[in-house]
Tab-separated table of C-alpha atoms in Angstrom:
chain	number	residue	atom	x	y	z
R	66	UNK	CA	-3.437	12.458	-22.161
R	67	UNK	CA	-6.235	10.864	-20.737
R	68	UNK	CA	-9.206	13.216	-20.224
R	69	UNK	CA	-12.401	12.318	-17.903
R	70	UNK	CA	-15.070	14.849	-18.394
R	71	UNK	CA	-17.913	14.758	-15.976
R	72	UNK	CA	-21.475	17.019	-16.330
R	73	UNK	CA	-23.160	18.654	-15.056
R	74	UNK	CA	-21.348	21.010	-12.633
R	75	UNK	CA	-23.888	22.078	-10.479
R	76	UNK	CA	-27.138	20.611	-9.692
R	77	UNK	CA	-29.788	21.585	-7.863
R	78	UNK	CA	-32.778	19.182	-6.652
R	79	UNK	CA	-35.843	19.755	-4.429
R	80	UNK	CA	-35.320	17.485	-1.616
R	81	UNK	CA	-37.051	14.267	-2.849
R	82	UNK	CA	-36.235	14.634	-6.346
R	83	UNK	CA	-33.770	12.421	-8.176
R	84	UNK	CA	-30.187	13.252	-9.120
R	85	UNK	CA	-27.954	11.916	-11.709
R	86	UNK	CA	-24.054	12.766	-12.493
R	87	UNK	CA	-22.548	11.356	-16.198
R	88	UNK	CA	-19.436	10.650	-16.574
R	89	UNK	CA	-17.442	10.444	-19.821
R	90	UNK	CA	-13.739	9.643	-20.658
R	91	UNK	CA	-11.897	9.712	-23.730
R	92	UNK	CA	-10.136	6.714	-23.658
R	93	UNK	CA	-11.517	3.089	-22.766
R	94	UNK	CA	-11.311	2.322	-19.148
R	95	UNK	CA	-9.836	-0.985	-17.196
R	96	UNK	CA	-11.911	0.564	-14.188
R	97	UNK	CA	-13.727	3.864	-13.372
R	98	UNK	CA	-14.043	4.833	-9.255
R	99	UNK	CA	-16.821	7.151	-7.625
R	100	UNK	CA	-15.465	8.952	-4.222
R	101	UNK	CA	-18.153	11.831	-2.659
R	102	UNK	CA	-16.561	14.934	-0.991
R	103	UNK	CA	-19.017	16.793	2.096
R	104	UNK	CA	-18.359	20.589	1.917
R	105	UNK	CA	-15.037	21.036	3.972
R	106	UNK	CA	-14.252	17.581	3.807
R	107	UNK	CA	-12.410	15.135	2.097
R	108	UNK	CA	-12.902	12.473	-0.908
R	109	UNK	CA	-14.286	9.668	0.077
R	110	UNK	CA	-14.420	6.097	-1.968
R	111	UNK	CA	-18.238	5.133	-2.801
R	112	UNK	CA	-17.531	2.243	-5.322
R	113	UNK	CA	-15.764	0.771	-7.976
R	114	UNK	CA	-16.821	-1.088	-11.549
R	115	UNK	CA	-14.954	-3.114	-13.171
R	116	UNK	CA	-16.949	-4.707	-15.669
R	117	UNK	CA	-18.247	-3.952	-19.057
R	118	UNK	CA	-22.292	-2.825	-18.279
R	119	UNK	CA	-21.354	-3.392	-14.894
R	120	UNK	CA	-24.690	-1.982	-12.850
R	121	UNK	CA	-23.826	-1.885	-8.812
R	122	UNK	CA	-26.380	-0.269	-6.076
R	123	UNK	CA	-25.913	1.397	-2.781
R	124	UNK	CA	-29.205	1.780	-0.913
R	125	UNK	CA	-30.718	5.030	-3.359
R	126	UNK	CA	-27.565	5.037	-5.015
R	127	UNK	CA	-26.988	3.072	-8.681
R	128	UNK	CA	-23.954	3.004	-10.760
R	129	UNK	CA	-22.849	1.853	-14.565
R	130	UNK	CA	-20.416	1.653	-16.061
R	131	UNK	CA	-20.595	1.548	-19.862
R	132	UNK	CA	-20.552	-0.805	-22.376
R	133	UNK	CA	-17.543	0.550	-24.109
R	134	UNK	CA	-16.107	0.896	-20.430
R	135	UNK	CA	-15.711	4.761	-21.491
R	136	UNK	CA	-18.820	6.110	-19.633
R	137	UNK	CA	-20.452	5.691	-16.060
R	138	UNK	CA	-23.133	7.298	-14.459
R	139	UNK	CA	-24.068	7.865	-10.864
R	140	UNK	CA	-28.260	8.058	-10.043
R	141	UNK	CA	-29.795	9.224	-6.568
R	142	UNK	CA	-33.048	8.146	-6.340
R	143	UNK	CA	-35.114	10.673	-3.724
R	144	UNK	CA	-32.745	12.753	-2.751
R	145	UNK	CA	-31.754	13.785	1.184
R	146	UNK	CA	-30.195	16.724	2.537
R	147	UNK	CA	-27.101	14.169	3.425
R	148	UNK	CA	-26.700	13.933	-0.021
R	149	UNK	CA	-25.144	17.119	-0.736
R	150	UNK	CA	-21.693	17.261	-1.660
R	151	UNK	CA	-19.520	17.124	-4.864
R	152	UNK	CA	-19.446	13.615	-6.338
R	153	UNK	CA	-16.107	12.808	-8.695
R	154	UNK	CA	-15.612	9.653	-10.683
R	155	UNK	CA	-11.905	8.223	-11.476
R	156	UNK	CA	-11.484	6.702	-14.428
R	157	UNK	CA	-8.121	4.298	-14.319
R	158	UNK	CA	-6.566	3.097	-17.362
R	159	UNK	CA	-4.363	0.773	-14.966
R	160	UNK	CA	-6.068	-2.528	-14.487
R	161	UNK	CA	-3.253	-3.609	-11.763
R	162	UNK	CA	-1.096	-1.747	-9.609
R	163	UNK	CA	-1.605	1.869	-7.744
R	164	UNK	CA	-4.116	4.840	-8.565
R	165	UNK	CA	-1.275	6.530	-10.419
R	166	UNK	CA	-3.147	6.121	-13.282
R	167	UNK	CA	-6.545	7.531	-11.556
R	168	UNK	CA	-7.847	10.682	-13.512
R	169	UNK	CA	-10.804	12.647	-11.523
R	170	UNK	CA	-13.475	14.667	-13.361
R	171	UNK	CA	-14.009	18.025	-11.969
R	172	UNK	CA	-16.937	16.598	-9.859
R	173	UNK	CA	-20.730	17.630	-9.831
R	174	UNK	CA	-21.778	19.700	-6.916
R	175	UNK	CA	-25.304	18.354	-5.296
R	176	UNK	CA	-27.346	20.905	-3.927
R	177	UNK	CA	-30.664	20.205	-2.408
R	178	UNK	CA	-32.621	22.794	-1.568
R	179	UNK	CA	-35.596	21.692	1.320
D	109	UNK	CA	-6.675	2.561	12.543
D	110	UNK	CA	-6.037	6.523	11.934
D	111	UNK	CA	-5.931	6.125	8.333
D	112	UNK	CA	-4.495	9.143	6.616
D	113	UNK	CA	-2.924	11.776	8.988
D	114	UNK	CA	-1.807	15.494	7.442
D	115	UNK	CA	-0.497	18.507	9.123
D	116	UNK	CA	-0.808	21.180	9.467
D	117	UNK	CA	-4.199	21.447	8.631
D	118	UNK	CA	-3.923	25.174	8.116
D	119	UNK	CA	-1.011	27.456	6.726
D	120	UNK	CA	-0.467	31.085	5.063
D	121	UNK	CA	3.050	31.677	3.671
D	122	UNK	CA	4.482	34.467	2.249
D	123	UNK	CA	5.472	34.383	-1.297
D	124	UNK	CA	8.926	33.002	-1.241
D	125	UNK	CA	9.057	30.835	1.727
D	126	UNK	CA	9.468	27.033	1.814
D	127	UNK	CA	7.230	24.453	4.534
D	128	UNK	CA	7.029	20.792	4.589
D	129	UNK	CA	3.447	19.068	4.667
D	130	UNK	CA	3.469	16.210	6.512
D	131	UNK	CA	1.386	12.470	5.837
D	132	UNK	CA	1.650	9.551	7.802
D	133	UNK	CA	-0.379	6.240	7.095
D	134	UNK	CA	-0.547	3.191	9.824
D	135	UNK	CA	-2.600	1.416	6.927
D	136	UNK	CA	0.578	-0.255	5.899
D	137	UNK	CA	-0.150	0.671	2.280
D	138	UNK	CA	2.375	0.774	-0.480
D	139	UNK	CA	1.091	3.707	-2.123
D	140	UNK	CA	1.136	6.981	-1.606
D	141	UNK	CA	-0.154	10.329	-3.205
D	142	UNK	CA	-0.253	13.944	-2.965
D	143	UNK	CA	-2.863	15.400	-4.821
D	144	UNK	CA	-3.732	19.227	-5.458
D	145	UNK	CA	-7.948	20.591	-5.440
D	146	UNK	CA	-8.396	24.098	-6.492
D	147	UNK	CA	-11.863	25.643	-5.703
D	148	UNK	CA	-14.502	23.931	-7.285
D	149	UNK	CA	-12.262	21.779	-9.253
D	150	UNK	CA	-11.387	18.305	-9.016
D	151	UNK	CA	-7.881	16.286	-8.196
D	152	UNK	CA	-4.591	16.794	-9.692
D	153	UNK	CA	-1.581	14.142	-9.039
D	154	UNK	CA	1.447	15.933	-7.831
D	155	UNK	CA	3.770	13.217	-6.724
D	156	UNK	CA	3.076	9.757	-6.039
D	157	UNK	CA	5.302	6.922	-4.497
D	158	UNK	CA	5.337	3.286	-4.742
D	159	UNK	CA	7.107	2.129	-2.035
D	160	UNK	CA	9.643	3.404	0.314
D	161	UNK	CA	12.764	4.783	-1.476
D	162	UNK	CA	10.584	5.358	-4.649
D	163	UNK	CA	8.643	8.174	-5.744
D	164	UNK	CA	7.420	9.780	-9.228
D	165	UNK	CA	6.026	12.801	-10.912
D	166	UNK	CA	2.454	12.967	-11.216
D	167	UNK	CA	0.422	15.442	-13.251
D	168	UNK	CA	1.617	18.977	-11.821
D	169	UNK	CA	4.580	18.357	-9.807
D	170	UNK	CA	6.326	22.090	-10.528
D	171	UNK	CA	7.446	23.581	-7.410
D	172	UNK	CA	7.582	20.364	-4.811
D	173	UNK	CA	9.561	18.019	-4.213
D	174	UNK	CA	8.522	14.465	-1.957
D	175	UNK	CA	10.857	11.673	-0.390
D	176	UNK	CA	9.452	8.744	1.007
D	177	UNK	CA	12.373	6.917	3.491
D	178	UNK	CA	9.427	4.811	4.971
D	179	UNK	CA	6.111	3.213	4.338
D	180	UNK	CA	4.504	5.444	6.614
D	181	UNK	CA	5.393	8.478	5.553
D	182	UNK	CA	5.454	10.682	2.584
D	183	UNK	CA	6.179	14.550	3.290
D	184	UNK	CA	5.711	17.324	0.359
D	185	UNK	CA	8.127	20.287	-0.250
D	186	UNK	CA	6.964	23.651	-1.310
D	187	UNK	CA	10.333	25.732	-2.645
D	188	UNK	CA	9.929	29.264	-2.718
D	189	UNK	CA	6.226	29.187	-2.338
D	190	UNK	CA	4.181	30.771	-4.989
D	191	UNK	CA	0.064	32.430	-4.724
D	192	UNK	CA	-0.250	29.863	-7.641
D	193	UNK	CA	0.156	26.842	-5.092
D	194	UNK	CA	-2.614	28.127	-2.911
D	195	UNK	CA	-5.063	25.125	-3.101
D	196	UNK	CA	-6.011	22.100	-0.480
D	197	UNK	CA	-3.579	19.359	-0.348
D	198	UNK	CA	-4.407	15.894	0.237
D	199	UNK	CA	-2.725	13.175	0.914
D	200	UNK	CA	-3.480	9.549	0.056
D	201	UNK	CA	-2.378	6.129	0.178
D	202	UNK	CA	-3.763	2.731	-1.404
D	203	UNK	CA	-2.994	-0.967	-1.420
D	204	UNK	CA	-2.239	-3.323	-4.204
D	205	UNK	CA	-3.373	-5.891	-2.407
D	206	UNK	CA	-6.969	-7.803	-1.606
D	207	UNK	CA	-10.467	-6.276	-2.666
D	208	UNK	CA	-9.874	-2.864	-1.671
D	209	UNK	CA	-6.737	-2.845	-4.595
D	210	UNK	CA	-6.689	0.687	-5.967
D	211	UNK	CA	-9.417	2.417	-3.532
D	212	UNK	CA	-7.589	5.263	-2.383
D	213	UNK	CA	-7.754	6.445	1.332
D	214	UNK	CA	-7.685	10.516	1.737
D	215	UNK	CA	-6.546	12.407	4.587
D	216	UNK	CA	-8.544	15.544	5.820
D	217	UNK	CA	-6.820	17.946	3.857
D	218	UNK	CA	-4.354	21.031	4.093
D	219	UNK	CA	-5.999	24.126	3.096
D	220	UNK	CA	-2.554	26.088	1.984
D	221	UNK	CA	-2.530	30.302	1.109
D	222	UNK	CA	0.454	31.971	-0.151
D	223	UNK	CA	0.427	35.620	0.462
């Protein structure tokens, strides 16, 4: 089945710093979502690319997806201490329909230390 | 809106016994998940429904059991709970339809022990 690997597990940043999660799936992609979880909280939906290269940006946030629509990245430029959390992509092989075909990576855990 | 609404939000069960989880959505949405997140790990389907009157196995649905009777809401079963099922529970729903297609809309979660 469809695997979506995601690295690293933990990070941990200076407060300032930058941060960046990869995300890599072994099949090709019709779309790939990013959702951030707070400590104690719940997944919630950051973006979504559609698009081959597909480059989107979110105040110090900047996604892409890949070329091969297999690979996506997530990049925090100067970190804050609201930053920390556990980031997860979704890659969907379903173009149309629901998120049954949504499979999360295990996430990357943001800690900043101030 | 409320969005996503789950209860309880807290539960221990002894090995053996059975509970309901409960999820109501006023989003009108057409689908509707129940997804599984063991410490430090990410999301795994466990059931997912369509529409009212349908619903389908997701990734680990062993040990629960789902109905969905109305848009709004879509309970999960545990049978004879197990320490294996002690995780947080969330469930979801998302819309087919407009912009937002696919985005999926999480409720606050059920942290669930079994004892």
């Amino acid at each position: 089945g469809q695997q979506v690997m995601q690295i690293p597990q933990y990070q941990h940043v200076q407060e300032g710093e930058d941060f960046t999660t990869y995300c890599n799936s072994s099949t090709t992609l019709s779309n790939i979502q990013w959702y951030k979880q707070r400590p104690g909280g719940h997944p919630v939906f950051l973006i979504q690319l559609v698009k081959s290269g597909e480059v989107k940006k979110q105040k110090r946030l900047t996604f892409q997806f890949g070329e091969a629509k297999k690979n996506s990245s997530l990049h925090i430029t100067a970190t804050q201490t609201t930053d920390v959390g556990t980031y997860f992509c979704a890659g969907n092989r379903y173009s149309g329909g629901g998120a049954d075909g949504l499979t999360f990576g295990k996430g990357t855990h943001l800690i900043i230390q101030p | 809106n409320a969005g996503v609404t789950q209860t309880p939000k807290f539960r221990i069960l002894k090995i053996g016994q059975s509970m309901t989880l409960q999820c109501t959505q006023d989003m009108n949405h057409n689908y509707m998940y129940w997804y599984r997140q063991d410490p430090g790990m990410g999301l795994k389907l466990i059931y997912y429904s369509v529409g009212a009157g349908i619903t389908d196995k997701g990734e680990v649905p062993n040990g629960y059991n789902v109905s969905r009777s109305t848009t709004e809401d879509f309970p999960l079963r545990l049978e004879l709970a197990a320490p294996s099922q002690t995780s947080v529970y969330f469930c979801a729903s998302s819309s087919t339809q407009g912009s937002s297609g696919n985005t999926i809309y999480f409720g606050e979660g059920s942290w669930l022990t079994v004892v």
